[in-house]
mmCIF file with all atom_site columns, C-alpha atoms in Angstrom:
data_model
loop_
_atom_site.group_PDB
_atom_site.id
_atom_site.type_symbol
_atom_site.label_atom_id
_atom_site.label_alt_id
_atom_site.label_comp_id
_atom_site.label_asym_id
_atom_site.label_entity_id
_atom_site.label_seq_id
_atom_site.pdbx_PDB_ins_code
_atom_site.Cartn_x
_atom_site.Cartn_y
_atom_site.Cartn_z
_atom_site.occupancy
_atom_site.B_iso_or_equiv
_atom_site.pdbx_formal_charge
_atom_site.auth_seq_id
_atom_site.auth_comp_id
_atom_site.auth_asym_id
_atom_site.auth_atom_id
_atom_site.pdbx_PDB_model_num
ATOM 1   C CA . MET A 1 1   ? 11.306  16.178  -7.230  1.00 51.00 ? 1482 MET A CA 1
ATOM 2   C CA . THR A 1 2   ? 12.328  13.154  -9.290  1.00 65.00 ? 1483 THR A CA 1
ATOM 3   C CA . GLU A 1 3   ? 13.812  13.699  -12.764 1.00 81.00 ? 1484 GLU A CA 1
ATOM 4   C CA . PHE A 1 4   ? 11.020  11.471  -14.039 1.00 94.00 ? 1485 PHE A CA 1
ATOM 5   C CA . GLU A 1 5   ? 8.146   13.337  -12.401 1.00 95.00 ? 1486 GLU A CA 1
ATOM 6   C CA . ASP A 1 6   ? 5.939   13.257  -15.505 1.00 95.00 ? 1487 ASP A CA 1
ATOM 7   C CA . LEU A 1 7   ? 6.407   9.506   -15.687 1.00 97.00 ? 1488 LEU A CA 1
ATOM 8   C CA . ARG A 1 8   ? 5.719   9.014   -11.983 1.00 97.00 ? 1489 ARG A CA 1
ATOM 9   C CA . LEU A 1 9   ? 2.512   11.019  -12.250 1.00 97.00 ? 1490 LEU A CA 1
ATOM 10  C CA . ALA A 1 10  ? 1.429   9.075   -15.327 1.00 97.00 ? 1491 ALA A CA 1
ATOM 11  C CA . VAL A 1 11  ? 1.879   5.785   -13.443 1.00 98.00 ? 1492 VAL A CA 1
ATOM 12  C CA . TYR A 1 12  ? -0.045  6.896   -10.372 1.00 97.00 ? 1493 TYR A CA 1
ATOM 13  C CA . ARG A 1 13  ? -2.831  8.652   -12.224 1.00 97.00 ? 1494 ARG A CA 1
ATOM 14  C CA . SER A 1 14  ? -3.373  5.665   -14.526 1.00 97.00 ? 1495 SER A CA 1
ATOM 15  C CA . PHE A 1 15  ? -3.675  3.369   -11.500 1.00 97.00 ? 1496 PHE A CA 1
ATOM 16  C CA . ALA A 1 16  ? -6.097  5.803   -9.853  1.00 97.00 ? 1497 ALA A CA 1
ATOM 17  C CA . ARG A 1 17  ? -8.258  6.092   -12.959 1.00 96.00 ? 1498 ARG A CA 1
ATOM 18  C CA . THR A 1 18  ? -8.306  2.513   -14.240 1.00 96.00 ? 1499 THR A CA 1
ATOM 19  C CA . GLY A 1 19  ? -7.264  0.260   -11.352 1.00 96.00 ? 1500 GLY A CA 1
ATOM 20  C CA . ARG A 1 20  ? -4.514  -1.323  -13.456 1.00 96.00 ? 1501 ARG A CA 1
ATOM 21  C CA . ALA A 1 21  ? -0.826  -0.741  -14.087 1.00 97.00 ? 1502 ALA A CA 1
ATOM 22  C CA . PRO A 1 22  ? 0.019   1.091   -17.311 1.00 97.00 ? 1503 PRO A CA 1
ATOM 23  C CA . SER A 1 23  ? 2.377   -0.658  -19.723 1.00 96.00 ? 1504 SER A CA 1
ATOM 24  C CA . ALA A 1 24  ? 5.576   0.937   -20.988 1.00 96.00 ? 1505 ALA A CA 1
ATOM 25  C CA . GLU A 1 25  ? 3.767   1.554   -24.269 1.00 96.00 ? 1506 GLU A CA 1
ATOM 26  C CA . ASP A 1 26  ? 0.889   3.275   -22.453 1.00 96.00 ? 1507 ASP A CA 1
ATOM 27  C CA . LEU A 1 27  ? 3.352   5.475   -20.599 1.00 96.00 ? 1508 LEU A CA 1
ATOM 28  C CA . ALA A 1 28  ? 5.283   6.340   -23.754 1.00 95.00 ? 1509 ALA A CA 1
ATOM 29  C CA . ALA A 1 29  ? 2.066   7.535   -25.365 1.00 95.00 ? 1510 ALA A CA 1
ATOM 30  C CA . THR A 1 30  ? 1.005   9.519   -22.292 1.00 94.00 ? 1511 THR A CA 1
ATOM 31  C CA . THR A 1 31  ? 4.347   11.221  -21.713 1.00 94.00 ? 1512 THR A CA 1
ATOM 32  C CA . GLU A 1 32  ? 5.338   11.479  -25.401 1.00 93.00 ? 1513 GLU A CA 1
ATOM 33  C CA . ALA A 1 33  ? 8.642   9.766   -24.603 1.00 93.00 ? 1514 ALA A CA 1
ATOM 34  C CA . ASP A 1 34  ? 10.323  6.857   -26.370 1.00 94.00 ? 1515 ASP A CA 1
ATOM 35  C CA . ILE A 1 35  ? 10.177  3.365   -24.896 1.00 95.00 ? 1516 ILE A CA 1
ATOM 36  C CA . GLY A 1 36  ? 13.839  3.405   -23.901 1.00 95.00 ? 1517 GLY A CA 1
ATOM 37  C CA . THR A 1 37  ? 13.365  6.581   -21.887 1.00 95.00 ? 1518 THR A CA 1
ATOM 38  C CA . VAL A 1 38  ? 10.265  5.164   -20.229 1.00 96.00 ? 1519 VAL A CA 1
ATOM 39  C CA . ARG A 1 39  ? 12.023  1.945   -19.246 1.00 97.00 ? 1520 ARG A CA 1
ATOM 40  C CA . ALA A 1 40  ? 15.014  3.846   -17.898 1.00 96.00 ? 1521 ALA A CA 1
ATOM 41  C CA . GLY A 1 41  ? 12.632  6.093   -15.977 1.00 96.00 ? 1522 GLY A CA 1
ATOM 42  C CA . LEU A 1 42  ? 10.761  3.140   -14.472 1.00 97.00 ? 1523 LEU A CA 1
ATOM 43  C CA . ALA A 1 43  ? 14.068  1.622   -13.363 1.00 97.00 ? 1524 ALA A CA 1
ATOM 44  C CA . GLU A 1 44  ? 14.972  4.887   -11.638 1.00 96.00 ? 1525 GLU A CA 1
ATOM 45  C CA . LEU A 1 45  ? 11.544  5.141   -10.015 1.00 96.00 ? 1526 LEU A CA 1
ATOM 46  C CA . ALA A 1 46  ? 12.030  1.596   -8.724  1.00 96.00 ? 1527 ALA A CA 1
ATOM 47  C CA . ARG A 1 47  ? 15.487  2.449   -7.402  1.00 95.00 ? 1528 ARG A CA 1
ATOM 48  C CA . THR A 1 48  ? 14.042  5.395   -5.495  1.00 94.00 ? 1529 THR A CA 1
ATOM 49  C CA . ARG A 1 49  ? 11.112  3.275   -4.231  1.00 95.00 ? 1530 ARG A CA 1
ATOM 50  C CA . HIS A 1 50  ? 8.315   5.051   -6.063  1.00 96.00 ? 1531 HIS A CA 1
ATOM 51  C CA . VAL A 1 51  ? 7.342   1.813   -7.848  1.00 97.00 ? 1532 VAL A CA 1
ATOM 52  C CA . ALA A 1 52  ? 8.158   -1.892  -7.685  1.00 97.00 ? 1533 ALA A CA 1
ATOM 53  C CA . LEU A 1 53  ? 8.920   -3.806  -10.898 1.00 97.00 ? 1534 LEU A CA 1
ATOM 54  C CA . ASP A 1 54  ? 9.007   -7.482  -11.771 1.00 96.00 ? 1535 ASP A CA 1
ATOM 55  C CA . GLU A 1 55  ? 11.952  -9.163  -13.501 1.00 95.00 ? 1536 GLU A CA 1
ATOM 56  C CA . ALA A 1 56  ? 10.586  -8.144  -16.907 1.00 95.00 ? 1537 ALA A CA 1
ATOM 57  C CA . GLY A 1 57  ? 10.430  -4.486  -15.881 1.00 95.00 ? 1538 GLY A CA 1
ATOM 58  C CA . ARG A 1 58  ? 6.645   -4.377  -15.579 1.00 97.00 ? 1539 ARG A CA 1
ATOM 59  C CA . ILE A 1 59  ? 5.027   -2.352  -12.798 1.00 98.00 ? 1540 ILE A CA 1
ATOM 60  C CA . VAL A 1 60  ? 3.868   -4.527  -9.915  1.00 97.00 ? 1541 VAL A CA 1
ATOM 61  C CA . MET A 1 61  ? 3.175   -1.871  -7.305  1.00 97.00 ? 1542 MET A CA 1
ATOM 62  C CA . ALA A 1 62  ? 3.011   1.892   -6.953  1.00 97.00 ? 1543 ALA A CA 1
ATOM 63  C CA . HIS A 1 63  ? 1.879   2.195   -3.352  1.00 96.00 ? 1544 HIS A CA 1
ATOM 64  C CA . PRO A 1 64  ? -0.950  2.210   -2.435  1.00 97.00 ? 1545 PRO A CA 1
ATOM 65  C CA . PHE A 1 65  ? -1.809  0.695   -5.830  1.00 98.00 ? 1546 PHE A CA 1
ATOM 66  C CA . SER A 1 66  ? -1.070  -2.888  -6.842  1.00 97.00 ? 1547 SER A CA 1
ATOM 67  C CA . ALA A 1 67  ? -1.129  -4.642  -10.205 1.00 97.00 ? 1548 ALA A CA 1
ATOM 68  C CA . VAL A 1 68  ? -1.386  -8.077  -8.596  1.00 95.00 ? 1549 VAL A CA 1
ATOM 69  C CA . PRO A 1 69  ? -3.852  -9.569  -6.090  1.00 95.00 ? 1550 PRO A CA 1
ATOM 70  C CA . LEU A 1 70  ? -2.379  -9.811  -2.592  1.00 95.00 ? 1551 LEU A CA 1
ATOM 71  C CA . GLY A 1 71  ? -5.457  -10.667 -0.567  1.00 96.00 ? 1552 GLY A CA 1
ATOM 72  C CA . PHE A 1 72  ? -7.620  -7.546  -0.864  1.00 98.00 ? 1553 PHE A CA 1
ATOM 73  C CA . ALA A 1 73  ? -10.091 -6.015  -3.284  1.00 97.00 ? 1554 ALA A CA 1
ATOM 74  C CA . VAL A 1 74  ? -11.146 -2.370  -3.071  1.00 98.00 ? 1555 VAL A CA 1
ATOM 75  C CA . MET A 1 75  ? -14.338 -1.344  -4.860  1.00 97.00 ? 1556 MET A CA 1
ATOM 76  C CA . GLY A 1 76  ? -15.022 2.315   -5.572  1.00 96.00 ? 1557 GLY A CA 1
ATOM 77  C CA . ARG A 1 77  ? -17.930 3.910   -7.395  1.00 94.00 ? 1558 ARG A CA 1
ATOM 78  C CA . ARG A 1 78  ? -16.890 2.594   -10.806 1.00 94.00 ? 1559 ARG A CA 1
ATOM 79  C CA . THR A 1 79  ? -13.398 1.176   -10.365 1.00 97.00 ? 1560 THR A CA 1
ATOM 80  C CA . LEU A 1 80  ? -12.012 -1.979  -8.773  1.00 97.00 ? 1561 LEU A CA 1
ATOM 81  C CA . TRP A 1 81  ? -8.479  -1.907  -7.396  1.00 98.00 ? 1562 TRP A CA 1
ATOM 82  C CA . TRP A 1 82  ? -6.344  -4.675  -5.964  1.00 96.00 ? 1563 TRP A CA 1
ATOM 83  C CA . GLY A 1 83  ? -5.488  -3.699  -2.421  1.00 89.00 ? 1564 GLY A CA 1
ATOM 84  C CA . GLY A 1 84  ? -1.800  -4.457  -2.053  1.00 88.00 ? 1565 GLY A CA 1
ATOM 85  C CA . CYS A 1 85  ? -2.106  -5.039  1.695   1.00 96.00 ? 1566 CYS A CA 1
ATOM 86  C CA . ALA A 1 86  ? -4.161  -3.991  4.711   1.00 98.00 ? 1567 ALA A CA 1
ATOM 87  C CA . TRP A 1 87  ? -2.249  -0.698  4.946   1.00 98.00 ? 1568 TRP A CA 1
ATOM 88  C CA . ASP A 1 88  ? -2.680  0.178   1.260   1.00 98.00 ? 1569 ASP A CA 1
ATOM 89  C CA . SER A 1 89  ? -6.303  -0.972  1.075   1.00 98.00 ? 1570 SER A CA 1
ATOM 90  C CA . PHE A 1 90  ? -7.260  1.362   3.912   1.00 98.00 ? 1571 PHE A CA 1
ATOM 91  C CA . ALA A 1 91  ? -5.158  4.129   2.318   1.00 97.00 ? 1572 ALA A CA 1
ATOM 92  C CA . LEU A 1 92  ? -6.908  4.128   -1.063  1.00 97.00 ? 1573 LEU A CA 1
ATOM 93  C CA . PRO A 1 93  ? -10.033 6.051   0.042   1.00 96.00 ? 1574 PRO A CA 1
ATOM 94  C CA . GLN A 1 94  ? -7.764  8.514   1.845   1.00 95.00 ? 1575 GLN A CA 1
ATOM 95  C CA . LEU A 1 95  ? -5.857  9.231   -1.373  1.00 95.00 ? 1576 LEU A CA 1
ATOM 96  C CA . LEU A 1 96  ? -8.902  9.074   -3.665  1.00 96.00 ? 1577 LEU A CA 1
ATOM 97  C CA . ARG A 1 97  ? -11.149 11.417  -1.690  1.00 93.00 ? 1578 ARG A CA 1
ATOM 98  C CA . GLU A 1 98  ? -13.595 11.864  -4.575  1.00 93.00 ? 1579 GLU A CA 1
ATOM 99  C CA . GLU A 1 99  ? -14.551 8.187   -4.211  1.00 94.00 ? 1580 GLU A CA 1
ATOM 100 C CA . GLY A 1 100 ? -16.029 8.688   -0.764  1.00 93.00 ? 1581 GLY A CA 1
ATOM 101 C CA . GLU A 1 101 ? -16.288 5.354   1.037   1.00 96.00 ? 1582 GLU A CA 1
ATOM 102 C CA . VAL A 1 102 ? -14.938 2.247   -0.700  1.00 97.00 ? 1583 VAL A CA 1
ATOM 103 C CA . LEU A 1 103 ? -15.651 -1.407  0.020   1.00 98.00 ? 1584 LEU A CA 1
ATOM 104 C CA . VAL A 1 104 ? -12.545 -3.251  1.244   1.00 98.00 ? 1585 VAL A CA 1
ATOM 105 C CA . SER A 1 105 ? -12.891 -7.027  1.228   1.00 98.00 ? 1586 SER A CA 1
ATOM 106 C CA . THR A 1 106 ? -10.602 -9.908  2.169   1.00 98.00 ? 1587 THR A CA 1
ATOM 107 C CA . ARG A 1 107 ? -10.480 -13.318 3.869   1.00 98.00 ? 1588 ARG A CA 1
ATOM 108 C CA . CYS A 1 108 ? -8.850  -14.207 7.167   1.00 98.00 ? 1589 CYS A CA 1
ATOM 109 C CA . PRO A 1 109 ? -5.600  -16.010 6.232   1.00 98.00 ? 1590 PRO A CA 1
ATOM 110 C CA . ALA A 1 110 ? -6.063  -18.442 9.134   1.00 98.00 ? 1591 ALA A CA 1
ATOM 111 C CA . CYS A 1 111 ? -9.685  -19.583 8.799   1.00 98.00 ? 1592 CYS A CA 1
ATOM 112 C CA . SER A 1 112 ? -10.784 -18.094 5.428   1.00 98.00 ? 1593 SER A CA 1
ATOM 113 C CA . ARG A 1 113 ? -13.700 -16.241 6.996   1.00 98.00 ? 1594 ARG A CA 1
ATOM 114 C CA . PRO A 1 114 ? -14.725 -13.368 4.667   1.00 98.00 ? 1595 PRO A CA 1
ATOM 115 C CA . HIS A 1 115 ? -14.554 -9.790  5.917   1.00 98.00 ? 1596 HIS A CA 1
ATOM 116 C CA . ALA A 1 116 ? -15.623 -6.495  4.376   1.00 98.00 ? 1597 ALA A CA 1
ATOM 117 C CA . TRP A 1 117 ? -15.684 -2.899  5.567   1.00 98.00 ? 1598 TRP A CA 1
ATOM 118 C CA . ASN A 1 118 ? -16.879 0.429   4.226   1.00 98.00 ? 1599 ASN A CA 1
ATOM 119 C CA . VAL A 1 119 ? -13.723 2.520   4.575   1.00 98.00 ? 1600 VAL A CA 1
ATOM 120 C CA . GLY A 1 120 ? -13.629 6.275   4.131   1.00 96.00 ? 1601 GLY A CA 1
ATOM 121 C CA . ALA A 1 121 ? -11.708 9.351   5.166   1.00 94.00 ? 1602 ALA A CA 1
ATOM 122 C CA . ASP A 1 122 ? -13.908 10.422  8.079   1.00 94.00 ? 1603 ASP A CA 1
ATOM 123 C CA . GLY A 1 123 ? -13.037 7.724   10.595  1.00 96.00 ? 1604 GLY A CA 1
ATOM 124 C CA . PRO A 1 124 ? -12.163 4.053   11.040  1.00 97.00 ? 1605 PRO A CA 1
ATOM 125 C CA . PRO A 1 125 ? -14.723 1.351   10.267  1.00 97.00 ? 1606 PRO A CA 1
ATOM 126 C CA . ASP A 1 126 ? -16.315 -0.688  13.023  1.00 96.00 ? 1607 ASP A CA 1
ATOM 127 C CA . GLY A 1 127 ? -14.926 -4.134  13.706  1.00 97.00 ? 1608 GLY A CA 1
ATOM 128 C CA . ASP A 1 128 ? -12.987 -6.278  16.154  1.00 97.00 ? 1609 ASP A CA 1
ATOM 129 C CA . GLN A 1 129 ? -10.619 -7.640  13.523  1.00 98.00 ? 1610 GLN A CA 1
ATOM 130 C CA . VAL A 1 130 ? -6.868  -7.049  13.760  1.00 98.00 ? 1611 VAL A CA 1
ATOM 131 C CA . ALA A 1 131 ? -4.102  -6.378  11.261  1.00 98.00 ? 1612 ALA A CA 1
ATOM 132 C CA . HIS A 1 132 ? -0.900  -8.418  11.423  1.00 98.00 ? 1613 HIS A CA 1
ATOM 133 C CA . PHE A 1 133 ? 2.327   -7.131  9.861   1.00 98.00 ? 1614 PHE A CA 1
ATOM 134 C CA . LEU A 1 134 ? 4.947   -9.864  9.496   1.00 98.00 ? 1615 LEU A CA 1
ATOM 135 C CA . VAL A 1 135 ? 8.008   -7.994  8.175   1.00 98.00 ? 1616 VAL A CA 1
ATOM 136 C CA . PRO A 1 136 ? 9.630   -5.242  10.295  1.00 98.00 ? 1617 PRO A CA 1
ATOM 137 C CA . VAL A 1 137 ? 10.087  -1.795  8.796   1.00 96.00 ? 1618 VAL A CA 1
ATOM 138 C CA . THR A 1 138 ? 13.839  -2.116  8.249   1.00 95.00 ? 1619 THR A CA 1
ATOM 139 C CA . ARG A 1 139 ? 13.282  -5.150  5.976   1.00 97.00 ? 1620 ARG A CA 1
ATOM 140 C CA . MET A 1 140 ? 10.096  -4.131  4.171   1.00 96.00 ? 1621 MET A CA 1
ATOM 141 C CA . TRP A 1 141 ? 11.821  -3.249  0.900   1.00 95.00 ? 1622 TRP A CA 1
ATOM 142 C CA . ASP A 1 142 ? 13.984  -6.402  0.792   1.00 96.00 ? 1623 ASP A CA 1
ATOM 143 C CA . ASP A 1 143 ? 11.066  -8.035  -1.060  1.00 96.00 ? 1624 ASP A CA 1
ATOM 144 C CA . VAL A 1 144 ? 8.236   -5.519  -1.089  1.00 96.00 ? 1625 VAL A CA 1
ATOM 145 C CA . VAL A 1 145 ? 5.716   -7.849  -2.738  1.00 95.00 ? 1626 VAL A CA 1
ATOM 146 C CA . ARG A 1 146 ? 6.280   -10.484 -0.033  1.00 96.00 ? 1627 ARG A CA 1
ATOM 147 C CA . THR A 1 147 ? 6.071   -7.749  2.617   1.00 97.00 ? 1628 THR A CA 1
ATOM 148 C CA . CYS A 1 148 ? 2.743   -6.479  1.315   1.00 97.00 ? 1629 CYS A CA 1
ATOM 149 C CA . GLY A 1 149 ? 1.433   -10.011 0.918   1.00 97.00 ? 1630 GLY A CA 1
ATOM 150 C CA . HIS A 1 150 ? 1.957   -10.472 4.659   1.00 98.00 ? 1631 HIS A CA 1
ATOM 151 C CA . GLN A 1 151 ? 0.197   -7.341  5.884   1.00 98.00 ? 1632 GLN A CA 1
ATOM 152 C CA . ARG A 1 152 ? -3.163  -8.986  6.377   1.00 98.00 ? 1633 ARG A CA 1
ATOM 153 C CA . LEU A 1 153 ? -6.367  -8.688  8.376   1.00 98.00 ? 1634 LEU A CA 1
ATOM 154 C CA . PHE A 1 154 ? -7.435  -11.486 10.714  1.00 98.00 ? 1635 PHE A CA 1
ATOM 155 C CA . CYS A 1 155 ? -10.576 -12.275 12.711  1.00 98.00 ? 1636 CYS A CA 1
ATOM 156 C CA . SER A 1 156 ? -8.690  -11.974 16.003  1.00 98.00 ? 1637 SER A CA 1
ATOM 157 C CA . THR A 1 157 ? -5.326  -12.408 17.676  1.00 98.00 ? 1638 THR A CA 1
ATOM 158 C CA . GLU A 1 158 ? -6.223  -16.096 18.051  1.00 98.00 ? 1639 GLU A CA 1
ATOM 159 C CA . CYS A 1 159 ? -6.373  -16.374 14.255  1.00 98.00 ? 1640 CYS A CA 1
ATOM 160 C CA . VAL A 1 160 ? -3.030  -14.557 13.999  1.00 98.00 ? 1641 VAL A CA 1
ATOM 161 C CA . ASP A 1 161 ? -1.460  -17.103 16.354  1.00 98.00 ? 1642 ASP A CA 1
ATOM 162 C CA . ALA A 1 162 ? -3.094  -19.998 14.477  1.00 98.00 ? 1643 ALA A CA 1
ATOM 163 C CA . TRP A 1 163 ? -1.730  -18.708 11.159  1.00 98.00 ? 1644 TRP A CA 1
ATOM 164 C CA . CYS A 1 164 ? 1.755   -18.288 12.640  1.00 98.00 ? 1645 CYS A CA 1
ATOM 165 C CA . HIS A 1 165 ? 1.617   -21.889 13.861  1.00 98.00 ? 1646 HIS A CA 1
ATOM 166 C CA . GLN A 1 166 ? 0.331   -23.129 10.495  1.00 97.00 ? 1647 GLN A CA 1
ATOM 167 C CA . THR A 1 167 ? 3.045   -21.354 8.522   1.00 98.00 ? 1648 THR A CA 1
ATOM 168 C CA . GLY A 1 168 ? 5.934   -21.570 10.976  1.00 98.00 ? 1649 GLY A CA 1
ATOM 169 C CA . SER A 1 169 ? 6.090   -17.764 11.121  1.00 98.00 ? 1650 SER A CA 1
ATOM 170 C CA . THR A 1 170 ? 7.177   -15.641 14.045  1.00 97.00 ? 1651 THR A CA 1
ATOM 171 C CA . ARG A 1 171 ? 4.446   -13.277 15.152  1.00 98.00 ? 1652 ARG A CA 1
ATOM 172 C CA . GLY A 1 172 ? 5.070   -9.734  13.976  1.00 98.00 ? 1653 GLY A CA 1
ATOM 173 C CA . TYR A 1 173 ? 3.108   -6.612  14.905  1.00 98.00 ? 1654 TYR A CA 1
ATOM 174 C CA . VAL A 1 174 ? -0.632  -6.668  15.616  1.00 98.00 ? 1655 VAL A CA 1
ATOM 175 C CA . MET A 1 175 ? -2.855  -3.578  15.597  1.00 98.00 ? 1656 MET A CA 1
ATOM 176 C CA . ASP A 1 176 ? -6.581  -2.889  15.765  1.00 98.00 ? 1657 ASP A CA 1
ATOM 177 C CA . LEU A 1 177 ? -8.640  -1.314  12.977  1.00 98.00 ? 1658 LEU A CA 1
ATOM 178 C CA . PRO A 1 178 ? -8.511  2.263   14.352  1.00 98.00 ? 1659 PRO A CA 1
ATOM 179 C CA . THR A 1 179 ? -4.695  2.120   14.463  1.00 98.00 ? 1660 THR A CA 1
ATOM 180 C CA . LEU A 1 180 ? -4.562  0.702   10.937  1.00 98.00 ? 1661 LEU A CA 1
ATOM 181 C CA . TRP A 1 181 ? -6.875  3.473   9.735   1.00 98.00 ? 1662 TRP A CA 1
ATOM 182 C CA . ARG A 1 182 ? -4.715  6.162   11.359  1.00 98.00 ? 1663 ARG A CA 1
ATOM 183 C CA . LEU A 1 183 ? -1.574  4.609   9.839   1.00 98.00 ? 1664 LEU A CA 1
ATOM 184 C CA . ALA A 1 184 ? -3.144  4.708   6.374   1.00 98.00 ? 1665 ALA A CA 1
ATOM 185 C CA . ALA A 1 185 ? -4.859  8.078   6.725   1.00 97.00 ? 1666 ALA A CA 1
ATOM 186 C CA . HIS A 1 186 ? -2.063  10.417  5.594   1.00 97.00 ? 1667 HIS A CA 1
ATOM 187 C CA . TRP A 1 187 ? 0.886   8.171   4.766   1.00 97.00 ? 1668 TRP A CA 1
ATOM 188 C CA . TYR A 1 188 ? 0.409   8.622   1.012   1.00 96.00 ? 1669 TYR A CA 1
ATOM 189 C CA . ASP A 1 189 ? -0.657  12.274  1.001   1.00 96.00 ? 1670 ASP A CA 1
ATOM 190 C CA . GLY A 1 190 ? 0.431   14.005  -2.191  1.00 95.00 ? 1671 GLY A CA 1
ATOM 191 C CA . ARG A 1 191 ? 1.293   10.990  -4.307  1.00 95.00 ? 1672 ARG A CA 1
ATOM 192 C CA . LEU A 1 192 ? -1.085  12.068  -7.050  1.00 96.00 ? 1673 LEU A CA 1
ATOM 193 C CA . ASP A 1 193 ? 0.337   15.612  -7.059  1.00 95.00 ? 1674 ASP A CA 1
ATOM 194 C CA . ARG A 1 194 ? 3.293   17.107  -8.880  1.00 95.00 ? 1675 ARG A CA 1
ATOM 195 C CA . GLY A 1 195 ? 6.314   17.624  -6.680  1.00 92.00 ? 1676 GLY A CA 1
ATOM 196 C CA . TYR A 1 196 ? 5.610   14.784  -4.251  1.00 93.00 ? 1677 TYR A CA 1
ATOM 197 C CA . ARG A 1 197 ? 8.548   13.909  -2.020  1.00 91.00 ? 1678 ARG A CA 1
ATOM 198 C CA . ARG A 1 198 ? 8.982   10.804  0.095   1.00 90.00 ? 1679 ARG A CA 1
ATOM 199 C CA . ARG A 1 199 ? 9.344   11.415  3.824   1.00 92.00 ? 1680 ARG A CA 1
ATOM 200 C CA . GLU A 1 200 ? 12.824  11.528  5.252   1.00 93.00 ? 1681 GLU A CA 1
ATOM 201 C CA . PRO A 1 201 ? 13.472  8.789   7.870   1.00 93.00 ? 1682 PRO A CA 1
ATOM 202 C CA . GLU A 1 202 ? 12.981  11.040  10.896  1.00 96.00 ? 1683 GLU A CA 1
ATOM 203 C CA . ALA A 1 203 ? 9.738   12.444  9.502   1.00 97.00 ? 1684 ALA A CA 1
ATOM 204 C CA . ALA A 1 204 ? 8.533   8.904   8.851   1.00 96.00 ? 1685 ALA A CA 1
ATOM 205 C CA . LYS A 1 205 ? 9.311   7.924   12.446  1.00 97.00 ? 1686 LYS A CA 1
ATOM 206 C CA . GLU A 1 206 ? 7.445   10.968  13.722  1.00 97.00 ? 1687 GLU A CA 1
ATOM 207 C CA . TYR A 1 207 ? 4.426   9.994   11.632  1.00 98.00 ? 1688 TYR A CA 1
ATOM 208 C CA . LEU A 1 208 ? 4.491   6.403   12.927  1.00 98.00 ? 1689 LEU A CA 1
ATOM 209 C CA . ARG A 1 209 ? 4.699   7.580   16.534  1.00 98.00 ? 1690 ARG A CA 1
ATOM 210 C CA . GLY A 1 210 ? 1.869   10.002  15.909  1.00 98.00 ? 1691 GLY A CA 1
ATOM 211 C CA . VAL A 1 211 ? -0.533  7.250   14.846  1.00 98.00 ? 1692 VAL A CA 1
ATOM 212 C CA . GLY A 1 212 ? 0.229   5.199   17.947  1.00 97.00 ? 1693 GLY A CA 1
ATOM 213 C CA . LEU A 1 213 ? 2.951   2.772   16.821  1.00 97.00 ? 1694 LEU A CA 1
ATOM 214 C CA . SER A 1 214 ? 5.993   1.951   18.910  1.00 96.00 ? 1695 SER A CA 1
ATOM 215 C CA . GLY A 1 215 ? 8.812   -0.513  19.339  1.00 97.00 ? 1696 GLY A CA 1
ATOM 216 C CA . LEU A 1 216 ? 11.737  -1.938  17.383  1.00 97.00 ? 1697 LEU A CA 1
ATOM 217 C CA . PHE A 1 217 ? 9.420   -3.455  14.760  1.00 98.00 ? 1698 PHE A CA 1
ATOM 218 C CA . TRP A 1 218 ? 8.810   0.092   13.500  1.00 98.00 ? 1699 TRP A CA 1
ATOM 219 C CA . GLY A 1 219 ? 12.377  1.264   14.100  1.00 96.00 ? 1700 GLY A CA 1
ATOM 220 C CA . LEU A 1 220 ? 11.210  3.363   17.070  1.00 95.00 ? 1701 LEU A CA 1
#
């Protein structure tokens, strides 16, 4: 358990409740800590990959929550969240079970065609679209905002190839919607609970294999 568990919980629960990132002042009031302690705690949470901060120390991401738009919107019963990426957008209804199904919407990065799915915890949504992940797992935290911004949903593999040609990118990993749903289903289990622990590398690999992923892209 992190030394700053109260702070971590305050960040995640604020995102879950409001759809936005709490400020340092918000967190100081919630945790009854001074601003200096909060800022030091956020820096430690960023170091241990529980949150991502911008250069000013503001929260940008606390996966699967995002404070910035990266291509997805997720609409619950009363709350709108930015979906940080395809993975995180599909994970939100898994983490927020009381929401039931949520509406995940985006545009194909290649042709701008709009897409939307009702995504819940009972099974993957229907659709022939595919998810494309550009950055391999060993490099995902080099620039996590860029990584998440390039985990997108496309109309088809043809649109993936067109986007790669348009942007000069090397094709990464492509998966169908059921695989994406399985990847998201339990990856973030426990993040809203006290005592959450990140998976150790071998446990993470076992999880990835279990949802049907393989190859060097995933470190497998």
